[in-house]
Short mmCIF file of C-alpha atoms in Angstrom, two decimals:
data_model
loop_
_atom_site.label_atom_id
_atom_site.label_comp_id
_atom_site.label_asym_id
_atom_site.label_seq_id
_atom_site.Cartn_x
_atom_site.Cartn_y
_atom_site.Cartn_z
CA UNK A 71 85.41 -4.60 -33.59
CA UNK A 72 85.70 -8.35 -34.47
CA UNK A 73 84.78 -9.92 -38.09
CA UNK A 74 81.11 -10.72 -36.98
CA UNK A 75 80.49 -6.99 -36.11
CA UNK A 76 81.70 -6.00 -39.50
CA UNK A 77 79.70 -8.34 -41.23
CA UNK A 78 76.55 -7.09 -39.45
CA UNK A 79 77.31 -3.21 -38.76
CA UNK A 80 73.54 -3.23 -37.25
CA UNK A 81 75.23 -4.86 -33.99
CA UNK A 82 78.17 -2.00 -33.79
CA UNK A 83 75.03 0.75 -33.72
CA UNK A 84 72.91 -1.74 -31.49
CA UNK A 85 75.99 -1.79 -28.66
CA UNK A 86 76.80 2.05 -29.15
CA UNK A 87 72.93 2.82 -28.33
CA UNK A 88 73.25 0.33 -25.21
CA UNK A 89 76.53 1.66 -23.79
CA UNK A 90 75.55 5.39 -24.54
CA UNK A 91 72.05 4.98 -22.65
CA UNK A 92 73.71 3.25 -19.38
CA UNK A 93 76.26 6.25 -19.42
CA UNK A 94 73.22 8.77 -19.68
CA UNK A 95 72.01 10.43 -16.08
CA UNK A 96 68.79 10.72 -17.43
CA UNK A 97 68.12 7.01 -18.19
CA UNK A 98 69.58 5.98 -15.27
CA UNK A 99 67.57 8.31 -13.16
CA UNK A 100 64.29 7.52 -14.96
CA UNK A 101 65.15 3.71 -14.36
CA UNK A 102 65.76 4.29 -10.64
CA UNK A 103 62.47 6.29 -10.46
CA UNK A 104 60.68 3.42 -11.82
CA UNK A 105 62.07 1.13 -9.36
CA UNK A 106 61.41 3.34 -6.24
CA UNK A 107 57.65 3.67 -7.51
CA UNK A 108 57.25 -0.10 -8.08
CA UNK A 109 58.85 -0.86 -4.74
CA UNK A 110 56.68 1.69 -2.85
CA UNK A 111 53.54 0.31 -4.82
CA UNK A 112 54.00 -3.05 -3.59
CA UNK A 113 56.09 -2.55 0.01
CA UNK A 114 54.36 0.98 1.33
CA UNK A 115 50.41 -0.41 1.30
CA UNK A 116 51.55 -3.56 3.17
CA UNK A 117 53.55 -1.59 5.98
CA UNK A 118 50.79 0.96 6.62
CA UNK A 119 48.22 -2.15 7.00
CA UNK A 120 50.77 -3.49 9.23
CA UNK A 121 51.30 -0.07 11.34
CA UNK A 122 47.71 0.49 11.93
CA UNK A 123 47.54 -2.25 14.43
CA UNK A 124 44.34 -4.14 15.68
CA UNK A 125 41.11 -2.12 15.72
CA UNK A 126 39.99 -2.14 19.31
CA UNK A 127 36.33 -2.96 20.31
CA UNK A 128 34.97 -1.65 23.71
CA UNK A 129 33.22 -4.56 25.36
CA UNK A 130 31.61 -4.89 28.81
CA UNK A 131 32.09 -8.59 29.68
CA UNK A 132 33.32 -11.98 28.61
CA UNK A 133 30.72 -12.73 26.34
CA UNK A 134 31.50 -9.47 24.20
CA UNK A 135 35.09 -10.11 24.09
CA UNK A 136 34.24 -13.64 22.91
CA UNK A 137 32.55 -12.29 20.22
CA UNK A 138 35.25 -10.09 19.19
CA UNK A 139 37.75 -12.90 19.32
CA UNK A 140 35.68 -14.83 16.76
CA UNK A 141 34.97 -11.90 14.74
CA UNK A 142 39.06 -11.50 14.70
CA UNK A 143 39.21 -14.91 13.51
CA UNK A 144 36.65 -14.35 10.58
CA UNK A 145 38.47 -11.52 9.31
CA UNK A 146 41.67 -13.88 9.21
CA UNK A 147 43.14 -12.49 12.92
CA UNK A 148 45.19 -9.54 13.96
CA UNK A 149 42.20 -7.18 13.00
CA UNK A 150 40.35 -6.74 15.95
CA UNK A 151 40.94 -6.44 19.70
CA UNK A 152 38.38 -6.23 22.77
CA UNK A 153 38.74 -3.45 25.17
CA UNK A 154 37.33 -3.80 28.53
CA UNK A 155 35.40 -0.96 29.97
CA UNK A 156 33.45 -0.89 33.47
CA UNK A 157 29.98 0.40 32.09
CA UNK A 158 28.12 1.65 28.92
CA UNK A 159 29.43 5.25 29.83
CA UNK A 160 32.80 4.57 29.86
CA UNK A 161 32.32 2.43 26.52
CA UNK A 162 30.74 5.77 24.80
CA UNK A 163 33.44 8.03 25.85
CA UNK A 164 35.82 6.00 24.35
CA UNK A 165 33.85 5.76 21.04
CA UNK A 166 33.52 9.56 21.28
CA UNK A 167 37.25 10.24 22.00
CA UNK A 168 38.27 7.99 19.08
CA UNK A 169 40.11 5.71 21.46
CA UNK A 170 38.37 2.55 20.16
CA UNK A 171 36.78 2.11 16.43
CA UNK A 172 33.55 1.01 18.06
CA UNK A 173 31.96 -0.44 21.31
CA UNK A 174 30.00 -3.83 21.37
CA UNK A 175 27.23 -3.67 23.98
CA UNK A 176 24.32 -5.66 25.24
CA UNK A 177 20.82 -5.03 23.40
CA UNK A 178 17.55 -5.86 23.92
CA UNK A 179 18.06 -9.32 21.81
CA UNK A 180 21.39 -9.57 21.72
CA UNK A 181 24.03 -7.07 21.17
CA UNK A 182 24.11 -3.66 19.57
CA UNK A 183 27.18 -2.12 17.75
CA UNK A 184 28.06 1.61 18.83
CA UNK A 185 29.84 3.93 16.40
CA UNK A 186 30.57 7.58 16.23
CA UNK A 187 29.40 8.73 12.97
CA UNK A 188 29.07 5.38 11.25
CA UNK A 189 30.24 2.11 11.76
CA UNK A 190 32.46 0.31 9.19
CA UNK A 191 30.05 -2.09 7.23
CA UNK A 192 32.76 -5.09 7.08
CA UNK A 193 33.50 -4.64 11.26
CA UNK A 194 29.81 -4.87 11.78
CA UNK A 195 29.13 -7.80 9.35
CA UNK A 196 32.16 -9.62 10.97
CA UNK A 197 30.74 -8.92 14.77
CA UNK A 198 27.07 -9.93 13.51
CA UNK A 199 28.48 -13.06 12.05
CA UNK A 200 30.25 -13.93 15.46
CA UNK A 201 27.22 -12.99 17.63
CA UNK A 202 25.12 -15.36 15.40
CA UNK A 203 27.50 -18.36 15.53
CA UNK A 204 28.02 -18.27 19.25
CA UNK A 205 24.38 -17.68 20.00
CA UNK A 206 23.33 -20.55 17.72
CA UNK A 207 26.10 -22.87 19.44
CA UNK A 208 24.69 -21.64 23.03
CA UNK A 209 20.94 -22.45 21.87
CA UNK A 210 22.08 -25.83 20.75
CA UNK A 211 23.46 -26.81 23.88
CA UNK A 212 20.27 -25.74 25.40
CA UNK A 213 17.98 -28.15 23.25
CA UNK A 214 20.89 -30.89 23.15
CA UNK A 215 21.79 -30.53 20.01
CA UNK A 216 25.29 -30.21 18.49
CA UNK A 217 26.29 -26.91 16.69
CA UNK A 218 26.63 -29.09 13.48
CA UNK A 219 23.15 -30.24 13.53
CA UNK A 220 21.47 -26.98 14.06
CA UNK A 221 23.64 -25.73 10.96
CA UNK A 222 22.41 -28.42 8.81
CA UNK A 223 21.10 -27.30 5.75
CA UNK A 224 21.65 -23.66 6.21
CA UNK A 225 25.21 -23.37 4.00
CA UNK A 226 25.32 -21.11 1.03
CA UNK A 227 28.40 -21.68 -1.28
CA UNK A 228 29.38 -20.17 -4.33
CA UNK A 229 29.61 -21.43 -7.54
CA UNK A 230 30.56 -19.55 -10.73
CA UNK A 231 29.95 -20.20 -14.43
CA UNK A 232 33.10 -18.51 -15.72
CA UNK A 233 35.49 -17.74 -12.81
CA UNK A 234 38.13 -15.22 -13.57
CA UNK A 235 41.77 -15.70 -12.20
CA UNK A 236 41.40 -12.57 -10.23
CA UNK A 237 39.08 -10.39 -8.21
CA UNK A 238 37.15 -7.97 -10.39
CA UNK A 239 38.53 -4.94 -8.69
CA UNK A 240 42.43 -6.67 -8.95
CA UNK A 241 41.64 -7.33 -12.52
CA UNK A 242 40.76 -3.91 -13.21
CA UNK A 243 44.11 -2.72 -11.96
CA UNK A 244 46.00 -5.45 -13.45
CA UNK A 245 44.37 -4.17 -16.80
CA UNK A 246 45.60 -0.64 -16.29
CA UNK A 247 48.88 -1.56 -15.00
CA UNK A 248 50.07 -3.74 -17.87
CA UNK A 249 48.70 -1.34 -20.48
CA UNK A 250 50.46 1.55 -18.39
CA UNK A 251 53.86 -0.27 -18.73
CA UNK A 252 53.76 -0.83 -22.32
CA UNK A 253 52.36 3.05 -22.90
CA UNK A 254 55.13 4.55 -20.58
CA UNK A 255 58.07 2.08 -21.77
CA UNK A 256 57.04 2.74 -25.47
CA UNK A 257 56.81 6.67 -24.99
CA UNK A 258 60.00 7.38 -23.08
CA UNK A 259 62.11 5.23 -25.64
CA UNK A 260 60.70 6.14 -28.80
CA UNK A 261 61.40 9.84 -27.46
CA UNK A 262 65.04 8.85 -26.77
CA UNK A 263 65.08 7.22 -30.38
CA UNK A 264 63.79 10.52 -32.14
CA UNK A 265 66.02 12.78 -29.83
CA UNK A 266 69.14 10.44 -30.54
CA UNK A 267 68.69 10.56 -34.18
CA UNK A 268 68.12 14.62 -34.26
CA UNK A 269 71.17 14.90 -32.50
CA UNK A 270 73.26 12.93 -34.89
CA UNK A 271 71.75 14.75 -37.80
CA UNK A 272 72.29 18.04 -35.90
CA UNK A 273 76.16 17.34 -35.04
CA UNK A 274 76.49 15.94 -38.61
CA UNK A 275 77.66 12.83 -36.85
CA UNK A 276 75.20 10.98 -39.19
CA UNK A 277 76.82 11.97 -42.32
CA UNK A 278 80.02 10.16 -40.86
CA UNK A 279 78.00 7.10 -39.89
CA UNK A 280 76.16 7.04 -43.23
CA UNK A 281 79.28 7.18 -45.24
CA UNK A 282 80.82 3.91 -43.27
CA UNK A 283 77.49 1.92 -42.46
CA UNK A 284 74.40 1.28 -44.74
CA UNK A 285 71.45 3.53 -43.45
CA UNK A 286 69.24 0.42 -42.87
CA UNK A 287 71.63 -1.04 -40.66
CA UNK A 288 71.83 2.22 -38.60
CA UNK A 289 68.00 1.91 -38.19
CA UNK A 290 68.18 -1.62 -37.07
CA UNK A 291 70.81 -1.06 -34.53
CA UNK A 292 68.77 1.75 -33.04
CA UNK A 293 65.61 -0.13 -32.82
CA UNK A 294 67.24 -3.59 -31.63
CA UNK A 295 69.53 -1.66 -28.98
CA UNK A 296 66.69 0.41 -27.68
CA UNK A 297 64.32 -2.92 -27.49
CA UNK A 298 67.35 -4.49 -25.63
CA UNK A 299 67.29 -1.85 -23.14
CA UNK A 300 63.41 -1.73 -22.72
CA UNK A 301 63.48 -5.36 -22.00
CA UNK A 302 66.29 -4.99 -19.68
CA UNK A 303 64.49 -2.02 -17.82
CA UNK A 304 61.25 -4.40 -17.63
CA UNK A 305 63.11 -7.08 -16.16
CA UNK A 306 64.66 -4.95 -13.51
CA UNK A 307 61.18 -3.68 -12.72
CA UNK A 308 59.59 -7.11 -12.75
CA UNK A 309 62.86 -8.08 -10.09
CA UNK A 310 61.97 -5.44 -8.13
CA UNK A 311 58.36 -6.25 -8.11
CA UNK A 312 59.20 -9.69 -7.01
CA UNK A 313 61.24 -8.77 -4.26
CA UNK A 314 58.21 -6.22 -2.97
CA UNK A 315 55.88 -9.22 -3.38
CA UNK A 316 58.11 -11.67 -1.16
CA UNK A 317 58.87 -9.11 1.37
CA UNK A 318 55.46 -8.22 2.13
CA UNK A 319 54.00 -12.10 1.83
CA UNK A 320 52.15 -11.62 -1.44
CA UNK A 321 54.05 -14.17 -3.58
CA UNK A 322 50.62 -16.04 -4.25
CA UNK A 323 50.10 -13.61 -6.91
CA UNK A 324 52.94 -15.01 -9.03
CA UNK A 325 51.02 -18.06 -9.51
CA UNK A 326 48.50 -16.06 -11.53
CA UNK A 327 51.01 -13.86 -13.36
CA UNK A 328 53.68 -16.29 -14.21
CA UNK A 329 51.78 -18.23 -16.79
CA UNK A 330 51.00 -14.75 -18.96
CA UNK A 331 54.51 -13.25 -18.34
CA UNK A 332 55.96 -14.94 -21.71
CA UNK A 333 53.04 -13.83 -23.64
CA UNK A 334 53.43 -10.18 -22.22
CA UNK A 335 57.15 -10.48 -23.37
CA UNK A 336 55.83 -11.43 -27.16
CA UNK A 337 53.47 -8.93 -27.57
CA UNK A 338 55.72 -6.42 -25.72
CA UNK A 339 58.89 -6.97 -28.52
CA UNK A 340 56.44 -7.07 -31.25
CA UNK A 341 54.48 -3.61 -30.38
CA UNK A 342 57.74 -2.09 -29.07
CA UNK A 343 59.62 -2.94 -32.54
CA UNK A 344 56.93 -1.55 -34.83
CA UNK A 345 56.66 1.76 -32.81
CA UNK A 346 60.63 1.94 -32.58
CA UNK A 347 60.60 2.12 -36.34
CA UNK A 348 58.25 4.88 -36.20
CA UNK A 349 59.91 6.96 -33.80
CA UNK A 350 63.37 6.73 -35.56
CA UNK A 351 61.43 7.86 -38.69
CA UNK A 352 60.03 10.93 -36.92
CA UNK A 353 63.37 11.85 -35.67
CA UNK A 354 65.05 11.68 -39.46
CA UNK A 355 62.11 13.89 -40.69
CA UNK A 356 63.08 16.53 -37.91
CA UNK A 357 66.29 18.96 -38.33
CA UNK A 358 65.97 20.51 -34.62
CA UNK A 359 64.91 19.12 -31.41
CA UNK A 360 62.10 21.73 -31.83
CA UNK A 361 60.51 19.77 -34.35
CA UNK A 362 60.11 16.65 -32.56
CA UNK A 363 56.63 18.16 -30.92
CA UNK A 364 55.10 17.77 -34.60
CA UNK A 365 56.99 14.65 -36.00
CA UNK A 366 56.48 12.53 -33.07
CA UNK A 367 52.71 13.46 -33.00
CA UNK A 368 51.69 10.03 -35.01
CA UNK A 369 53.59 8.00 -32.62
CA UNK A 370 52.18 9.85 -29.48
CA UNK A 371 48.67 9.35 -30.92
CA UNK A 372 49.54 5.72 -32.22
CA UNK A 373 50.27 4.95 -28.33
CA UNK A 374 47.80 7.21 -26.54
CA UNK A 375 44.46 6.07 -28.30
CA UNK A 376 45.12 2.29 -28.04
CA UNK A 377 45.93 2.72 -24.07
CA UNK A 378 43.01 4.52 -23.12
CA UNK A 379 41.01 2.06 -25.46
CA UNK A 380 42.62 -1.20 -23.59
CA UNK A 381 42.56 0.38 -20.33
CA UNK A 382 39.25 1.60 -19.79
CA UNK A 383 37.01 0.46 -22.42
CA UNK A 384 34.21 -2.23 -21.71
CA UNK A 385 34.96 -5.91 -22.06
CA UNK A 386 33.63 -6.27 -25.60
CA UNK A 387 35.78 -3.14 -26.72
CA UNK A 388 38.75 -4.59 -25.01
CA UNK A 389 38.13 -7.84 -26.85
CA UNK A 390 38.19 -6.30 -30.02
CA UNK A 391 41.40 -4.13 -29.05
CA UNK A 392 43.12 -7.43 -28.23
CA UNK A 393 43.26 -8.11 -32.05
CA UNK A 394 44.19 -4.64 -33.25
CA UNK A 395 47.86 -3.87 -33.78
CA UNK A 396 49.81 -2.03 -30.97
CA UNK A 397 46.63 -2.11 -29.01
CA UNK A 398 46.85 -5.63 -28.78
CA UNK A 399 50.20 -5.65 -26.76
CA UNK A 400 48.37 -3.63 -24.17
CA UNK A 401 44.84 -5.52 -24.07
CA UNK A 402 45.58 -9.28 -24.71
CA UNK A 403 48.08 -9.83 -21.69
CA UNK A 404 45.85 -7.98 -19.48
CA UNK A 405 42.84 -10.10 -20.84
CA UNK A 406 44.76 -13.39 -20.17
CA UNK A 407 45.51 -12.23 -16.78
CA UNK A 408 42.12 -11.62 -15.84
CA UNK A 409 39.85 -13.84 -17.90
CA UNK A 410 40.02 -17.08 -19.46
CA UNK A 411 40.93 -16.39 -22.92
CA UNK A 412 41.01 -19.37 -25.85
CA UNK A 413 44.62 -20.19 -27.09
CA UNK A 414 43.51 -19.44 -30.65
CA UNK A 415 42.81 -15.53 -29.84
CA UNK A 416 46.29 -14.85 -28.45
CA UNK A 417 48.00 -16.88 -31.20
CA UNK A 418 45.96 -14.85 -33.92
CA UNK A 419 46.58 -11.63 -32.44
CA UNK A 420 50.40 -12.24 -32.72
CA UNK A 421 50.06 -13.24 -36.07
CA UNK A 422 48.43 -10.01 -37.07
CA UNK A 423 50.73 -8.11 -34.99
CA UNK A 424 54.04 -9.91 -36.94
CA UNK A 425 52.57 -9.17 -40.22
CA UNK A 426 51.76 -5.40 -39.22
CA UNK A 427 54.94 -4.98 -37.56
CA UNK A 428 56.76 -6.16 -40.92
CA UNK A 429 54.82 -3.81 -42.85
CA UNK A 430 55.60 -0.88 -40.43
CA UNK A 431 59.51 -1.44 -40.33
CA UNK A 432 59.46 -2.20 -44.04
CA UNK A 433 57.96 1.27 -44.79
CA UNK A 434 59.85 3.04 -41.72
CA UNK A 435 63.11 1.79 -43.38
CA UNK A 436 62.41 3.15 -46.93
CA UNK A 437 61.55 6.53 -45.03
CA UNK A 438 64.48 6.57 -43.01
CA UNK A 439 66.65 5.89 -45.91
CA UNK A 440 65.03 8.83 -47.87
CA UNK A 441 64.99 11.43 -44.99
CA UNK A 442 68.25 11.06 -42.74
CA UNK A 443 70.26 12.78 -44.77
CA UNK A 444 67.92 15.45 -45.12
CA UNK A 445 68.92 18.28 -43.19
CA UNK A 446 67.82 21.53 -44.74
CA UNK A 447 64.46 21.73 -43.15
CA UNK A 448 61.84 19.56 -41.35
CA UNK A 449 59.92 17.20 -43.58
CA UNK A 450 56.11 15.89 -43.34
CA UNK A 451 55.19 12.20 -43.75
CA UNK A 452 53.41 12.90 -47.01
CA UNK A 453 56.40 14.55 -48.33
CA UNK A 454 58.75 12.00 -47.17
CA UNK A 455 56.47 9.35 -48.91
CA UNK A 456 56.94 11.21 -52.02
CA UNK A 457 60.77 11.33 -52.02
CA UNK A 458 62.60 9.23 -54.41
CA UNK A 459 65.52 6.96 -53.05
CA UNK A 460 68.83 8.35 -53.14
#
């Protein structure tokens, strides 16, 4: 313990919180579980798609095989593979037995795609596009034209007025994912903060600590220590995600995520600190672990309602939520990652969140001071507010 620690006793409390958690098997186990889940979510889908191999398409001759090859190129490669058969009956049998995905057979005016119960729409579209391209090239040669001349004026290109950084489906998952990260982290650490306060009250350790350290220093130490731990856990998970993306050749996603990472950290820290103060108060109101079910209910609802609002509400509702304290920690980073947000909006949301965090922490500190040494019975929030400072 150095002189600086003595001048700032909250540092001692924060160090104690960090060292205690790093030796806690439950904390280490939950972190390891989250790492496994993250790695599985990034690596397993890629492995499964790679293990599936190419879809086999039965064909009768070279023309069919050529169409399958072009369709494979349209899909991006390593997707379709032609399987030669002697006749139509053999191709139909392969389809019935499930040995091939479909069969490409000669039709009345080109080709037909044969399936067992249904034909995958993407496969059918790719085969159709390949057949059209090859047919146009052959027809162009017959009339003395190049394929480029034949296709002139037929290109249809996409132009978006307000393109998002990510596809719509991916954007939806990203919004839910970012909100879920904040929700799970804030809830798990919040319950640990409340439980540690109650444990100290039950064992009378808090009375010894309060005699040596100002009660506000105890609160700040718990809040800062657990904030550091939460950020550390997020960094570890982010590194695991990075490894998974690199291993599965999905590193291009980082180009979209990287610019928003700093904003996410700011919103995460502010929202987490505000909630950590509430969780500490929830622990100080209780006298037994059984009391936490009721004292932590406001904190749980403060997380649950904004989470569902931020993750599943419509676009306009998410825009509103991105300015509401706590909800903004879950909504704004997702919006910035999936749509073009003017700079003033995250700055305004941060300003509102800073003011709210300061007010919550000041109120929490007062309640914490008034209730921490109350060990006779569980207190309610209204009763805690009405208590006079000791």
